[in-house]
C-alpha cells in the first residue's frame, strides 16, 4: 500500500475523460493513506524571463518578488517530494502531451532541486518513487513511432529521478474501444497495491 499518492490529471476534459476515469481507478486500487490532488485542467503559467531569472538566482540571494515568482513551482516540487507514488494521467493530444502537462514539467524540472549536473551527466534527485503513467488516445498506439507522449514522459520523469514507471494504456480507442478498455483494466488489475 502506498503511503502518499500524488494524483495528477492533465486532460482538458473534466467529464467523459478516459484518462481521468482510469487515474481515479488506479488511485483507488493503490489504497493510499493520503492523496495529494493536482488537476492541471486550469492552465499553469508558462515560463517567462522573470521565472528563469528567479530560478537561476541562488536561493539565499532571491528577492521577495523572485520568491513569489517561484512559489507555485516550489509547491509543485514539494508535492512530488512528499509522494511515494505518482499517478499521472495524460491523454495524447496530437501525438504528444497536453500543453498544461508540459507547463507542469517545466515548473518541476529544476536544476539543483529535482535534478543536478555531475561530471557523469545529469542526475535525478526524486529517486525511490513509483510512477503509474496512465495514457489515453484515440488513434495513437502507446509506444509506437508516432507516440511522442510516452517517450517524452518517460524521459522527463527519469531525468528528475522517477525511473520506476508502470504504464496503463487505453490507447487506440477509436480503433478498438472494447479491446482498449480491457487492456487498461487488465493493467490496473495487475498493479501491486
mmCIF file of C-alpha atoms in Angstrom:
data_model
loop_
_atom_site.group_PDB
_atom_site.id
_atom_site.type_symbol
_atom_site.label_atom_id
_atom_site.label_comp_id
_atom_site.label_asym_id
_atom_site.label_seq_id
_atom_site.Cartn_x
_atom_site.Cartn_y
_atom_site.Cartn_z
ATOM 1 C CA UNK A 1 0.000 0.000 0.000
ATOM 2 C CA UNK A 2 1.303 3.429 -0.945
ATOM 3 C CA UNK A 3 1.531 5.860 1.937
ATOM 4 C CA UNK A 4 1.089 9.054 -0.095
ATOM 5 C CA UNK A 5 -0.074 9.276 -3.707
ATOM 6 C CA UNK A 6 0.213 12.363 -5.874
ATOM 7 C CA UNK A 7 -2.745 12.122 -8.269
ATOM 8 C CA UNK A 8 -2.235 14.294 -11.363
ATOM 9 C CA UNK A 9 -4.745 14.686 -14.174
ATOM 10 C CA UNK A 10 -3.960 16.668 -17.305
ATOM 11 C CA UNK A 11 -6.943 16.092 -19.582
ATOM 12 C CA UNK A 12 -8.727 19.258 -20.682
ATOM 13 C CA UNK A 13 -11.964 17.283 -20.404
ATOM 14 C CA UNK A 14 -13.485 17.439 -16.930
ATOM 15 C CA UNK A 15 -16.169 14.893 -17.758
ATOM 16 C CA UNK A 16 -16.062 11.949 -20.116
ATOM 17 C CA UNK A 17 -12.272 11.721 -19.873
ATOM 18 C CA UNK A 18 -10.813 8.241 -20.150
ATOM 19 C CA UNK A 19 -7.523 9.220 -18.512
ATOM 20 C CA UNK A 20 -9.331 10.859 -15.555
ATOM 21 C CA UNK A 21 -11.526 7.805 -15.075
ATOM 22 C CA UNK A 22 -8.521 5.475 -15.166
ATOM 23 C CA UNK A 23 -6.345 7.547 -12.805
ATOM 24 C CA UNK A 24 -9.191 7.521 -10.281
ATOM 25 C CA UNK A 25 -9.360 3.719 -10.566
ATOM 26 C CA UNK A 26 -5.588 3.433 -10.110
ATOM 27 C CA UNK A 27 -5.621 5.651 -7.017
ATOM 28 C CA UNK A 28 -8.442 3.561 -5.552
ATOM 29 C CA UNK A 29 -6.555 0.338 -6.361
ATOM 30 C CA UNK A 30 -3.427 1.599 -4.591
ATOM 31 C CA UNK A 31 -5.346 2.311 -1.373
ATOM 32 C CA UNK A 32 -3.174 5.232 -0.281
ATOM 33 C CA UNK A 33 -3.371 6.649 3.210
ATOM 34 C CA UNK A 34 -3.071 10.168 1.808
ATOM 35 C CA UNK A 35 -3.796 11.542 -1.663
ATOM 36 C CA UNK A 36 -2.429 14.854 -2.880
ATOM 37 C CA UNK A 37 -4.565 16.054 -5.787
ATOM 38 C CA UNK A 38 -3.223 18.164 -8.655
ATOM 39 C CA UNK A 39 -5.579 18.909 -11.543
ATOM 40 C CA UNK A 40 -3.915 20.593 -14.491
ATOM 41 C CA UNK A 41 -7.165 21.460 -16.291
ATOM 42 C CA UNK A 42 -6.649 25.018 -15.107
ATOM 43 C CA UNK A 43 -3.619 26.132 -17.087
ATOM 44 C CA UNK A 44 -0.351 26.741 -15.302
ATOM 45 C CA UNK A 45 1.786 29.751 -16.150
ATOM 46 C CA UNK A 46 4.365 29.336 -18.872
ATOM 47 C CA UNK A 47 7.995 30.024 -18.116
ATOM 48 C CA UNK A 48 8.989 33.600 -18.734
ATOM 49 C CA UNK A 49 12.042 35.777 -18.237
ATOM 50 C CA UNK A 50 11.133 36.630 -14.625
ATOM 51 C CA UNK A 51 10.739 32.933 -13.710
ATOM 52 C CA UNK A 52 14.007 31.930 -15.355
ATOM 53 C CA UNK A 53 15.831 34.814 -13.668
ATOM 54 C CA UNK A 54 14.424 33.827 -10.262
ATOM 55 C CA UNK A 55 15.188 30.152 -10.790
ATOM 56 C CA UNK A 56 18.814 30.805 -11.673
ATOM 57 C CA UNK A 57 19.373 33.193 -8.775
ATOM 58 C CA UNK A 58 20.863 31.366 -5.767
ATOM 59 C CA UNK A 59 18.112 30.711 -3.195
ATOM 60 C CA UNK A 60 19.767 32.800 -0.488
ATOM 61 C CA UNK A 61 20.015 35.790 -2.863
ATOM 62 C CA UNK A 62 16.435 35.858 -4.188
ATOM 63 C CA UNK A 63 14.314 38.939 -3.728
ATOM 64 C CA UNK A 64 10.798 38.700 -2.313
ATOM 65 C CA UNK A 65 9.450 39.114 -5.867
ATOM 66 C CA UNK A 66 11.639 36.230 -7.097
ATOM 67 C CA UNK A 67 10.467 34.029 -4.221
ATOM 68 C CA UNK A 68 6.868 34.850 -5.118
ATOM 69 C CA UNK A 69 7.577 34.049 -8.777
ATOM 70 C CA UNK A 70 8.836 30.576 -7.789
ATOM 71 C CA UNK A 71 6.145 29.880 -5.163
ATOM 72 C CA UNK A 72 3.921 27.741 -7.411
ATOM 73 C CA UNK A 73 6.929 25.805 -8.721
ATOM 74 C CA UNK A 74 8.076 25.235 -5.128
ATOM 75 C CA UNK A 75 4.617 23.874 -4.261
ATOM 76 C CA UNK A 76 4.573 21.526 -7.253
ATOM 77 C CA UNK A 77 8.045 20.211 -6.373
ATOM 78 C CA UNK A 78 7.029 19.753 -2.717
ATOM 79 C CA UNK A 79 4.067 17.638 -3.869
ATOM 80 C CA UNK A 80 6.432 15.361 -5.781
ATOM 81 C CA UNK A 81 8.839 15.162 -2.849
ATOM 82 C CA UNK A 82 6.033 14.241 -0.435
ATOM 83 C CA UNK A 83 4.648 11.411 -2.586
ATOM 84 C CA UNK A 84 5.688 7.760 -2.504
ATOM 85 C CA UNK A 85 3.732 7.120 -5.710
ATOM 86 C CA UNK A 86 2.738 9.431 -8.545
ATOM 87 C CA UNK A 87 -0.325 8.574 -10.628
ATOM 88 C CA UNK A 88 -0.073 10.686 -13.773
ATOM 89 C CA UNK A 89 -2.903 10.817 -16.292
ATOM 90 C CA UNK A 90 -2.041 12.012 -19.780
ATOM 91 C CA UNK A 91 -4.188 11.968 -22.875
ATOM 92 C CA UNK A 92 -2.278 12.030 -26.128
ATOM 93 C CA UNK A 93 -3.128 15.220 -27.995
ATOM 94 C CA UNK A 94 -1.669 15.496 -31.484
ATOM 95 C CA UNK A 95 0.849 12.713 -30.770
ATOM 96 C CA UNK A 96 2.216 14.330 -27.583
ATOM 97 C CA UNK A 97 1.261 15.633 -24.145
ATOM 98 C CA UNK A 98 -1.226 18.430 -23.425
ATOM 99 C CA UNK A 99 0.344 21.869 -23.078
ATOM 100 C CA UNK A 100 -0.735 22.080 -19.435
ATOM 101 C CA UNK A 101 1.281 18.942 -18.653
ATOM 102 C CA UNK A 102 4.302 20.378 -20.470
ATOM 103 C CA UNK A 103 3.951 23.533 -18.340
ATOM 104 C CA UNK A 104 3.918 21.362 -15.173
ATOM 105 C CA UNK A 105 7.092 19.596 -16.317
ATOM 106 C CA UNK A 106 8.771 22.946 -16.986
ATOM 107 C CA UNK A 107 7.881 24.080 -13.467
ATOM 108 C CA UNK A 108 9.174 20.937 -11.707
ATOM 109 C CA UNK A 109 12.349 20.227 -13.707
ATOM 110 C CA UNK A 110 14.698 22.483 -11.761
ATOM 111 C CA UNK A 111 18.478 22.220 -11.622
ATOM 112 C CA UNK A 112 19.670 21.764 -8.049
ATOM 113 C CA UNK A 113 16.146 20.934 -6.871
ATOM 114 C CA UNK A 114 14.819 17.930 -8.828
ATOM 115 C CA UNK A 115 17.996 17.158 -10.775
ATOM 116 C CA UNK A 116 21.637 18.166 -10.727
ATOM 117 C CA UNK A 117 24.528 18.150 -13.129
ATOM 118 C CA UNK A 118 27.508 15.963 -12.251
ATOM 119 C CA UNK A 119 30.735 15.053 -14.007
ATOM 120 C CA UNK A 120 28.962 11.886 -15.176
ATOM 121 C CA UNK A 121 25.981 13.871 -16.531
ATOM 122 C CA UNK A 122 22.592 14.849 -15.130
ATOM 123 C CA UNK A 123 21.305 13.018 -12.050
ATOM 124 C CA UNK A 124 17.652 12.953 -10.969
ATOM 125 C CA UNK A 125 17.018 13.773 -7.322
ATOM 126 C CA UNK A 126 13.483 12.392 -6.902
ATOM 127 C CA UNK A 127 14.532 8.767 -6.518
ATOM 128 C CA UNK A 128 12.815 5.830 -4.850
ATOM 129 C CA UNK A 129 9.319 6.724 -6.031
ATOM 130 C CA UNK A 130 6.873 4.765 -8.148
ATOM 131 C CA UNK A 131 5.016 6.253 -11.102
ATOM 132 C CA UNK A 132 1.881 4.834 -12.675
ATOM 133 C CA UNK A 133 1.560 6.551 -16.038
ATOM 134 C CA UNK A 134 -1.971 6.431 -17.435
ATOM 135 C CA UNK A 135 -2.173 7.143 -21.162
ATOM 136 C CA UNK A 136 -5.318 7.530 -23.258
ATOM 137 C CA UNK A 137 -5.514 8.042 -27.006
ATOM 138 C CA UNK A 138 -7.966 7.870 -29.835
ATOM 139 C CA UNK A 139 -5.713 6.521 -32.550
ATOM 140 C CA UNK A 140 -2.104 6.614 -31.397
ATOM 141 C CA UNK A 141 -0.684 3.308 -30.224
ATOM 142 C CA UNK A 142 1.298 3.677 -26.989
ATOM 143 C CA UNK A 143 4.965 3.026 -27.675
ATOM 144 C CA UNK A 144 4.646 3.354 -31.455
ATOM 145 C CA UNK A 145 6.834 5.540 -33.657
ATOM 146 C CA UNK A 146 4.180 8.275 -33.605
ATOM 147 C CA UNK A 147 3.731 8.234 -29.820
ATOM 148 C CA UNK A 148 5.852 11.144 -28.668
ATOM 149 C CA UNK A 149 3.941 11.423 -25.352
ATOM 150 C CA UNK A 150 5.083 8.199 -23.641
ATOM 151 C CA UNK A 151 8.665 8.560 -24.799
ATOM 152 C CA UNK A 152 8.828 12.187 -23.664
ATOM 153 C CA UNK A 153 7.188 11.499 -20.303
ATOM 154 C CA UNK A 154 9.419 8.521 -19.528
ATOM 155 C CA UNK A 155 12.473 10.605 -20.434
ATOM 156 C CA UNK A 156 11.478 13.634 -18.358
ATOM 157 C CA UNK A 157 10.353 11.549 -15.388
ATOM 158 C CA UNK A 158 13.639 9.651 -15.487
ATOM 159 C CA UNK A 159 15.558 12.901 -15.839
ATOM 160 C CA UNK A 160 14.267 14.038 -12.437
ATOM 161 C CA UNK A 161 14.842 10.600 -10.891
ATOM 162 C CA UNK A 162 11.468 8.927 -11.410
ATOM 163 C CA UNK A 163 12.616 5.775 -13.181
ATOM 164 C CA UNK A 164 10.161 3.188 -11.814
ATOM 165 C CA UNK A 165 7.352 3.787 -14.327
ATOM 166 C CA UNK A 166 4.438 1.408 -14.918
ATOM 167 C CA UNK A 167 2.138 2.013 -17.879
ATOM 168 C CA UNK A 168 -1.634 1.747 -18.014
ATOM 169 C CA UNK A 169 -2.670 2.462 -21.607
ATOM 170 C CA UNK A 170 -6.130 2.909 -23.045
ATOM 171 C CA UNK A 171 -4.739 3.627 -26.491
ATOM 172 C CA UNK A 172 -6.310 3.435 -29.931
ATOM 173 C CA UNK A 173 -9.820 3.812 -28.531
ATOM 174 C CA UNK A 174 -11.173 4.891 -31.909
ATOM 175 C CA UNK A 175 -9.751 1.724 -33.463
ATOM 176 C CA UNK A 176 -10.866 -0.853 -30.869
ATOM 177 C CA UNK A 177 -12.729 0.712 -27.929
ATOM 178 C CA UNK A 178 -13.545 -2.596 -26.250
ATOM 179 C CA UNK A 179 -10.037 -4.013 -26.601
ATOM 180 C CA UNK A 180 -8.508 -0.748 -25.398
ATOM 181 C CA UNK A 181 -10.701 -0.657 -22.291
ATOM 182 C CA UNK A 182 -9.955 -4.304 -21.481
ATOM 183 C CA UNK A 183 -6.208 -3.779 -21.842
ATOM 184 C CA UNK A 184 -6.340 -0.806 -19.446
ATOM 185 C CA UNK A 185 -8.477 -2.703 -16.918
ATOM 186 C CA UNK A 186 -6.110 -5.686 -17.044
ATOM 187 C CA UNK A 187 -3.136 -3.371 -16.406
ATOM 188 C CA UNK A 188 -4.887 -1.814 -13.410
ATOM 189 C CA UNK A 189 -5.790 -5.233 -12.005
ATOM 190 C CA UNK A 190 -2.139 -6.272 -12.326
ATOM 191 C CA UNK A 191 -0.839 -3.301 -10.309
ATOM 192 C CA UNK A 192 0.546 -4.174 -6.928
ATOM 193 C CA UNK A 193 -1.276 -2.236 -4.217
#
